[in-house]
mmCIF file of C-alpha atoms in Angstrom:
data_model
loop_
_atom_site.group_PDB
_atom_site.id
_atom_site.type_symbol
_atom_site.label_atom_id
_atom_site.label_comp_id
_atom_site.label_asym_id
_atom_site.label_seq_id
_atom_site.Cartn_x
_atom_site.Cartn_y
_atom_site.Cartn_z
ATOM 1 C CA PRO A 130 4.863 -4.239 25.234
ATOM 2 C CA ALA A 131 2.520 -5.242 28.047
ATOM 3 C CA PHE A 132 5.416 -5.240 30.513
ATOM 4 C CA ASP A 133 7.945 -2.658 31.650
ATOM 5 C CA PRO A 134 11.152 -3.209 29.622
ATOM 6 C CA ASN A 135 13.069 -1.261 32.242
ATOM 7 C CA THR A 136 12.437 -3.901 34.922
ATOM 8 C CA VAL A 137 12.795 -7.128 32.934
ATOM 9 C CA SER A 138 15.534 -8.470 35.235
ATOM 10 C CA GLU A 139 13.477 -7.857 38.339
ATOM 11 C CA ASP A 140 10.301 -9.273 36.782
ATOM 12 C CA TRP A 141 11.916 -12.179 34.910
ATOM 13 C CA GLU A 142 10.322 -14.956 36.972
ATOM 14 C CA TRP A 143 6.710 -13.937 36.402
ATOM 15 C CA LEU A 144 7.372 -12.834 32.842
ATOM 16 C CA THR A 145 8.694 -16.261 31.838
ATOM 17 C CA SER A 146 5.904 -18.114 33.635
ATOM 18 C CA ASP A 147 3.085 -16.081 32.086
ATOM 19 C CA GLU A 148 0.719 -18.464 30.237
ATOM 20 C CA ASN A 149 -0.257 -15.842 27.659
ATOM 21 C CA GLY A 150 3.150 -15.962 25.943
ATOM 22 C CA ILE A 151 4.116 -12.419 26.821
ATOM 23 C CA PHE A 152 7.356 -12.670 24.816
ATOM 24 C CA LEU A 153 5.725 -14.298 21.796
ATOM 25 C CA ASN A 154 6.246 -12.287 18.614
ATOM 26 C CA ARG A 155 2.713 -12.778 17.332
ATOM 27 C CA ALA A 156 3.410 -11.165 13.963
ATOM 28 C CA MET A 157 6.036 -13.787 13.099
ATOM 29 C CA GLN A 158 5.377 -16.676 15.470
ATOM 30 C CA GLY A 159 1.620 -16.619 16.063
ATOM 31 C CA LEU A 160 -0.447 -18.867 13.784
ATOM 32 C CA TYR A 161 -3.981 -17.796 12.853
ATOM 33 C CA PRO A 162 -6.627 -18.655 10.223
ATOM 34 C CA PRO A 163 -5.978 -16.187 7.370
ATOM 35 C CA GLY A 164 -9.667 -15.606 6.667
ATOM 36 C CA SER A 165 -10.560 -13.707 3.519
ATOM 37 C CA THR A 166 -6.965 -12.608 2.903
ATOM 38 C CA PHE A 167 -6.411 -16.181 1.656
ATOM 39 C CA LYS A 168 -8.773 -15.536 -1.258
ATOM 40 C CA ILE A 169 -5.729 -14.051 -2.995
ATOM 41 C CA VAL A 170 -4.266 -17.575 -3.116
ATOM 42 C CA THR A 171 -7.515 -19.111 -4.363
ATOM 43 C CA ALA A 172 -7.704 -16.472 -7.098
ATOM 44 C CA LEU A 173 -4.126 -17.225 -8.113
ATOM 45 C CA ALA A 174 -4.885 -20.963 -8.357
ATOM 46 C CA TYR A 175 -7.849 -20.154 -10.616
ATOM 47 C CA LEU A 176 -5.617 -17.938 -12.768
ATOM 48 C CA ARG A 177 -3.053 -20.710 -13.107
ATOM 49 C CA GLN A 178 -5.682 -23.152 -14.343
ATOM 50 C CA TYR A 179 -7.481 -20.840 -16.776
ATOM 51 C CA GLY A 180 -4.894 -18.185 -17.670
ATOM 52 C CA SER A 181 -7.343 -15.305 -17.251
ATOM 53 C CA PHE A 182 -10.176 -14.035 -15.066
ATOM 54 C CA ASP A 183 -12.214 -12.971 -18.098
ATOM 55 C CA GLY A 184 -14.450 -16.038 -18.131
ATOM 56 C CA PHE A 185 -15.289 -16.080 -14.446
ATOM 57 C CA TYR A 186 -18.882 -15.325 -13.455
ATOM 58 C CA TYR A 187 -20.816 -16.443 -10.390
ATOM 59 C CA GLU A 188 -24.384 -15.699 -9.327
ATOM 60 C CA CYS A 189 -24.296 -15.173 -5.552
ATOM 61 C CA GLY A 190 -27.533 -15.933 -3.730
ATOM 62 C CA GLY A 191 -26.035 -15.459 -0.280
ATOM 63 C CA SER A 192 -25.212 -19.143 0.290
ATOM 64 C CA TYR A 193 -23.459 -22.001 -1.497
ATOM 65 C CA GLU A 194 -24.404 -25.599 -0.734
ATOM 66 C CA HIS A 195 -22.523 -28.727 -1.669
ATOM 67 C CA ALA A 196 -22.656 -32.275 -0.268
ATOM 68 C CA GLY A 197 -24.882 -31.187 2.606
ATOM 69 C CA PHE A 198 -22.576 -28.380 3.715
ATOM 70 C CA THR A 199 -23.398 -24.674 3.287
ATOM 71 C CA ILE A 200 -21.146 -21.632 3.085
ATOM 72 C CA HIS A 201 -22.750 -18.227 3.690
ATOM 73 C CA CYS A 202 -21.591 -14.774 2.724
ATOM 74 C CA ALA A 203 -20.971 -12.432 5.639
ATOM 75 C CA ASN A 204 -24.150 -11.059 7.229
ATOM 76 C CA GLY A 205 -26.226 -13.028 4.728
ATOM 77 C CA ASN A 206 -25.374 -10.592 1.934
ATOM 78 C CA ILE A 207 -26.576 -11.471 -1.554
ATOM 79 C CA HIS A 208 -24.103 -10.101 -4.088
ATOM 80 C CA GLY A 209 -25.791 -11.158 -7.322
ATOM 81 C CA MET A 210 -23.754 -11.660 -10.487
ATOM 82 C CA GLN A 211 -20.032 -11.524 -9.703
ATOM 83 C CA THR A 212 -16.954 -11.195 -11.868
ATOM 84 C CA MET A 213 -13.668 -12.041 -10.197
ATOM 85 C CA GLN A 214 -13.150 -8.342 -9.511
ATOM 86 C CA ASP A 215 -16.581 -8.117 -7.908
ATOM 87 C CA ALA A 216 -16.076 -11.281 -5.871
ATOM 88 C CA MET A 217 -12.798 -9.993 -4.474
ATOM 89 C CA ALA A 218 -14.134 -6.494 -3.788
ATOM 90 C CA ASN A 219 -17.217 -7.935 -2.030
ATOM 91 C CA SER A 220 -15.234 -10.735 -0.339
ATOM 92 C CA CYS A 221 -17.888 -13.122 -1.661
ATOM 93 C CA ASN A 222 -17.493 -16.369 0.286
ATOM 94 C CA CYS A 223 -19.868 -18.241 -2.002
ATOM 95 C CA ALA A 224 -17.924 -17.388 -5.150
ATOM 96 C CA PHE A 225 -14.631 -18.603 -3.731
ATOM 97 C CA ALA A 226 -16.154 -21.726 -2.198
ATOM 98 C CA SER A 227 -17.581 -22.567 -5.630
ATOM 99 C CA ILE A 228 -14.138 -22.128 -7.176
ATOM 100 C CA ALA A 229 -12.721 -24.807 -4.869
ATOM 101 C CA ILE A 230 -15.471 -27.280 -5.837
ATOM 102 C CA GLU A 231 -16.306 -26.500 -9.447
ATOM 103 C CA LYS A 232 -13.330 -24.716 -11.003
ATOM 104 C CA ILE A 233 -9.957 -25.877 -9.672
ATOM 105 C CA ASP A 234 -8.292 -29.067 -8.484
ATOM 106 C CA LYS A 235 -7.486 -29.425 -4.807
ATOM 107 C CA ASP A 236 -3.903 -30.383 -5.633
ATOM 108 C CA LEU A 237 -3.544 -27.179 -7.653
ATOM 109 C CA LEU A 238 -4.644 -25.088 -4.681
ATOM 110 C CA ARG A 239 -2.168 -26.945 -2.483
ATOM 111 C CA LYS A 240 0.665 -26.513 -4.990
ATOM 112 C CA THR A 241 -0.124 -22.817 -5.365
ATOM 113 C CA ALA A 242 -0.038 -22.348 -1.599
ATOM 114 C CA GLU A 243 3.241 -24.242 -1.276
ATOM 115 C CA ASP A 244 4.809 -22.323 -4.168
ATOM 116 C CA LEU A 245 4.065 -19.181 -2.193
ATOM 117 C CA GLY A 246 5.844 -20.605 0.861
ATOM 118 C CA PHE A 247 3.287 -22.524 2.928
ATOM 119 C CA ASN A 248 4.718 -25.624 4.646
ATOM 120 C CA LYS A 249 8.243 -24.288 4.137
ATOM 121 C CA GLU A 250 10.766 -22.985 6.614
ATOM 122 C CA MET A 251 11.369 -19.266 6.201
ATOM 123 C CA THR A 252 14.846 -17.906 6.853
ATOM 124 C CA SER A 253 14.831 -14.656 8.760
ATOM 125 C CA GLU A 254 16.835 -12.573 11.195
ATOM 126 C CA LEU A 255 14.152 -13.354 13.798
ATOM 127 C CA SER A 256 12.386 -16.596 14.637
ATOM 128 C CA PHE A 257 9.668 -17.304 12.044
ATOM 129 C CA THR A 258 6.972 -19.973 12.485
ATOM 130 C CA GLU A 259 6.159 -22.047 9.400
ATOM 131 C CA SER A 260 2.690 -21.370 7.973
ATOM 132 C CA MET A 261 0.609 -24.519 7.478
ATOM 133 C CA PHE A 262 -1.616 -25.733 4.637
ATOM 134 C CA ALA A 263 -3.042 -29.270 4.693
ATOM 135 C CA LEU A 264 -5.389 -29.572 1.678
ATOM 136 C CA ASP A 265 -4.800 -32.383 -0.860
ATOM 137 C CA GLU A 266 -6.802 -34.449 -3.354
ATOM 138 C CA ASN A 267 -8.193 -36.663 -0.571
ATOM 139 C CA THR A 268 -9.556 -33.765 1.486
ATOM 140 C CA ALA A 269 -13.335 -33.731 1.938
ATOM 141 C CA ASP A 270 -15.158 -31.182 -0.212
ATOM 142 C CA GLN A 271 -16.596 -29.492 2.866
ATOM 143 C CA LEU A 272 -13.087 -28.695 4.112
ATOM 144 C CA ALA A 273 -12.007 -27.582 0.637
ATOM 145 C CA MET A 274 -14.848 -25.029 0.630
ATOM 146 C CA GLN A 275 -13.698 -23.671 3.979
ATOM 147 C CA THR A 276 -10.066 -23.644 2.904
ATOM 148 C CA ALA A 277 -10.808 -21.557 -0.180
ATOM 149 C CA ILE A 278 -12.089 -18.725 2.029
ATOM 150 C CA GLY A 279 -9.238 -18.908 4.536
ATOM 151 C CA GLN A 280 -10.838 -21.147 7.159
ATOM 152 C CA GLY A 281 -10.436 -24.907 7.651
ATOM 153 C CA ASP A 282 -7.038 -26.122 8.845
ATOM 154 C CA THR A 283 -4.949 -23.358 7.252
ATOM 155 C CA LEU A 284 -2.812 -21.370 9.688
ATOM 156 C CA VAL A 285 -0.565 -18.445 8.821
ATOM 157 C CA THR A 286 1.554 -15.818 10.521
ATOM 158 C CA PRO A 287 0.523 -12.195 9.905
ATOM 159 C CA MET A 288 4.005 -11.449 8.538
ATOM 160 C CA PHE A 289 3.821 -14.231 5.960
ATOM 161 C CA MET A 290 0.403 -13.126 4.743
ATOM 162 C CA ALA A 291 1.793 -9.613 4.317
ATOM 163 C CA MET A 292 4.695 -11.066 2.299
ATOM 164 C CA ILE A 293 2.261 -12.835 -0.047
ATOM 165 C CA THR A 294 0.319 -9.607 -0.575
ATOM 166 C CA GLN A 295 3.420 -7.515 -1.361
ATOM 167 C CA SER A 296 4.713 -10.170 -3.777
ATOM 168 C CA ILE A 297 1.647 -9.645 -5.982
ATOM 169 C CA TYR A 298 2.314 -5.914 -6.195
ATOM 170 C CA ASN A 299 5.979 -6.685 -6.947
ATOM 171 C CA ASN A 300 5.120 -8.886 -9.946
ATOM 172 C CA GLY A 301 5.754 -12.185 -8.161
ATOM 173 C CA VAL A 302 8.951 -11.197 -6.331
ATOM 174 C CA MET A 303 8.651 -11.977 -2.623
ATOM 175 C CA LEU A 304 10.960 -9.664 -0.702
ATOM 176 C CA LYS A 305 12.819 -10.765 2.408
ATOM 177 C CA PRO A 306 11.757 -8.657 5.410
ATOM 178 C CA THR A 307 14.431 -6.346 6.758
ATOM 179 C CA PHE A 308 13.872 -5.279 10.342
ATOM 180 C CA ILE A 309 16.768 -2.926 11.108
ATOM 181 C CA ASP A 310 19.280 -2.067 8.424
ATOM 182 C CA LYS A 311 21.171 0.438 10.595
ATOM 183 C CA VAL A 312 20.593 3.079 13.242
ATOM 184 C CA VAL A 313 20.795 6.724 12.163
ATOM 185 C CA ASN A 314 20.472 10.079 13.864
ATOM 186 C CA HIS A 315 17.783 12.714 13.390
ATOM 187 C CA LEU A 316 19.407 13.759 10.088
ATOM 188 C CA PHE A 317 19.029 10.189 8.781
ATOM 189 C CA ASN A 318 22.763 9.601 8.698
ATOM 190 C CA ASP A 319 25.580 8.323 10.874
ATOM 191 C CA GLU A 320 27.163 11.197 12.710
ATOM 192 C CA ASP A 321 30.461 10.769 10.883
ATOM 193 C CA ASN A 322 29.172 9.676 7.511
ATOM 194 C CA ASP A 323 27.367 12.128 5.246
ATOM 195 C CA ASP A 324 27.067 9.461 2.551
ATOM 196 C CA ASP A 325 24.078 8.018 4.387
ATOM 197 C CA LEU A 326 21.934 11.067 3.710
ATOM 198 C CA PRO A 327 18.884 10.038 1.674
ATOM 199 C CA SER A 328 19.061 10.828 -2.014
ATOM 200 C CA LEU A 329 16.220 12.379 -3.988
ATOM 201 C CA PHE A 330 14.065 9.636 -5.393
ATOM 202 C CA ASP A 331 12.675 11.337 -8.482
ATOM 203 C CA GLU A 332 12.404 14.995 -9.362
ATOM 204 C CA ASP A 333 9.604 14.184 -11.795
ATOM 205 C CA ILE A 334 7.614 11.915 -9.508
ATOM 206 C CA GLU A 335 4.587 14.209 -9.752
ATOM 207 C CA ASP A 336 4.404 13.381 -13.451
ATOM 208 C CA ASP A 337 4.311 9.665 -12.599
ATOM 209 C CA PHE A 338 1.216 10.159 -10.460
ATOM 210 C CA SER A 339 -0.571 12.072 -13.207
ATOM 211 C CA SER A 340 0.382 9.714 -16.042
ATOM 212 C CA ASN A 341 -2.190 8.330 -18.444
ATOM 213 C CA ASN A 342 -1.147 4.716 -17.918
ATOM 214 C CA ASP A 343 -4.525 3.006 -17.532
ATOM 215 C CA GLU A 344 -3.496 0.186 -15.224
ATOM 216 C CA ASP A 345 -0.968 1.964 -13.017
ATOM 217 C CA ASP A 346 -2.601 5.399 -12.811
ATOM 218 C CA PHE A 347 -2.997 6.038 -9.089
ATOM 219 C CA SER A 348 -5.949 8.340 -9.747
ATOM 220 C CA SER A 349 -7.909 5.312 -10.963
ATOM 221 C CA LEU A 350 -8.113 4.152 -7.359
ATOM 222 C CA PHE A 351 -10.494 7.043 -6.741
ATOM 223 C CA ASP A 352 -12.567 6.855 -9.910
ATOM 224 C CA GLU A 353 -15.898 8.538 -9.280
ATOM 225 C CA ASP A 354 -17.715 5.862 -11.290
ATOM 226 C CA ASP A 355 -16.281 2.935 -9.368
ATOM 227 C CA SER A 356 -15.784 1.902 -5.769
ATOM 228 C CA SER A 357 -12.187 2.260 -4.635
ATOM 229 C CA SER A 358 -12.062 -1.438 -3.749
ATOM 230 C CA ILE A 359 -13.065 -2.564 -7.244
ATOM 231 C CA ALA A 360 -10.689 -0.084 -8.885
ATOM 232 C CA ALA A 361 -7.885 -1.279 -6.628
ATOM 233 C CA PHE A 362 -8.627 -4.870 -7.603
ATOM 234 C CA SER A 363 -8.312 -3.895 -11.269
ATOM 235 C CA ILE A 364 -4.682 -3.116 -10.552
ATOM 236 C CA PHE A 365 -4.448 -6.298 -8.455
ATOM 237 C CA THR A 366 -5.588 -8.490 -11.335
ATOM 238 C CA THR A 367 -3.043 -6.930 -13.672
ATOM 239 C CA ARG A 368 -0.263 -7.651 -11.197
ATOM 240 C CA LEU A 369 -1.584 -11.140 -10.445
ATOM 241 C CA SER A 370 -1.724 -12.012 -14.141
ATOM 242 C CA THR A 371 2.071 -11.922 -14.265
ATOM 243 C CA PHE A 372 2.585 -13.576 -10.899
ATOM 244 C CA LEU A 373 4.246 -17.000 -11.064
ATOM 245 C CA ASN A 374 3.310 -17.526 -14.726
#
C-alpha cells in the first residue's frame, strides 16, 4: 500500500481524508472502461446470433464510418481481410464496431452482457462494485460502435473482467473468487494437521502436455507457422463455442 500499515492508528485522520481514495480496493471497487477486453463479449453476442464464427469476414481499411461517426484502429493500422480469429488477435476496432452496426442487435449485446453479470450485484467476501452496461435498442449507433470496443458508457471492475475471461476457459462456468481459504505454514499445512499437505496432481501430467489433441495441445500456442496470439485465439474460439449455448 501507499501508506505504512504499521502506523494506521496514528495516521488515521489524514488517511481517511485523502481525496485519492487511499483505502479503495481498485481491483474490486474501481470502475473503468474495459477497452478491448470487452471484445470478448461482443464476440460472444455474435456467436449467439450466428452459432459459429466460420462466416465472419471483414476488410479492415483502418477506419469504419457510420452515420457521420468514425472508429479508427489503433495507430491507424490497416489489418486487411479479417476472420474473427484475426480480428481478435489484431484487436481490430473496425471489425468489432461493424459487428455492432451490421451483424448483431443492440438488445442481444445488452442481454449477453447482463447474462455475464453486468448490472447485477455480485456476492463476495469483500465489497464488490456492480459493473455497468447501458446499451439498449434506443441507443444511438455512434455509442453502440464505441460500446462494442469497450468504450462508451460501459464501466467494469478489473476483477469482474478477469472473471469473464476465466469463465470462457472454464466452458461457461464463472468461478467465485476465493481470497484466503486458510493460512498455512512453510510446509503448506497447519502445524498440527498433516492432512493439509498438497497431494500430487497427476503423475502423468507430462503426457497431457504432449498429447495430440488438436484444440487443447499446449504446444499449439507456440506453432512456428502462426503467431502465438492467433493460436491462442483458436483455443479461445473452441471454448467460446460452448459458452452459454
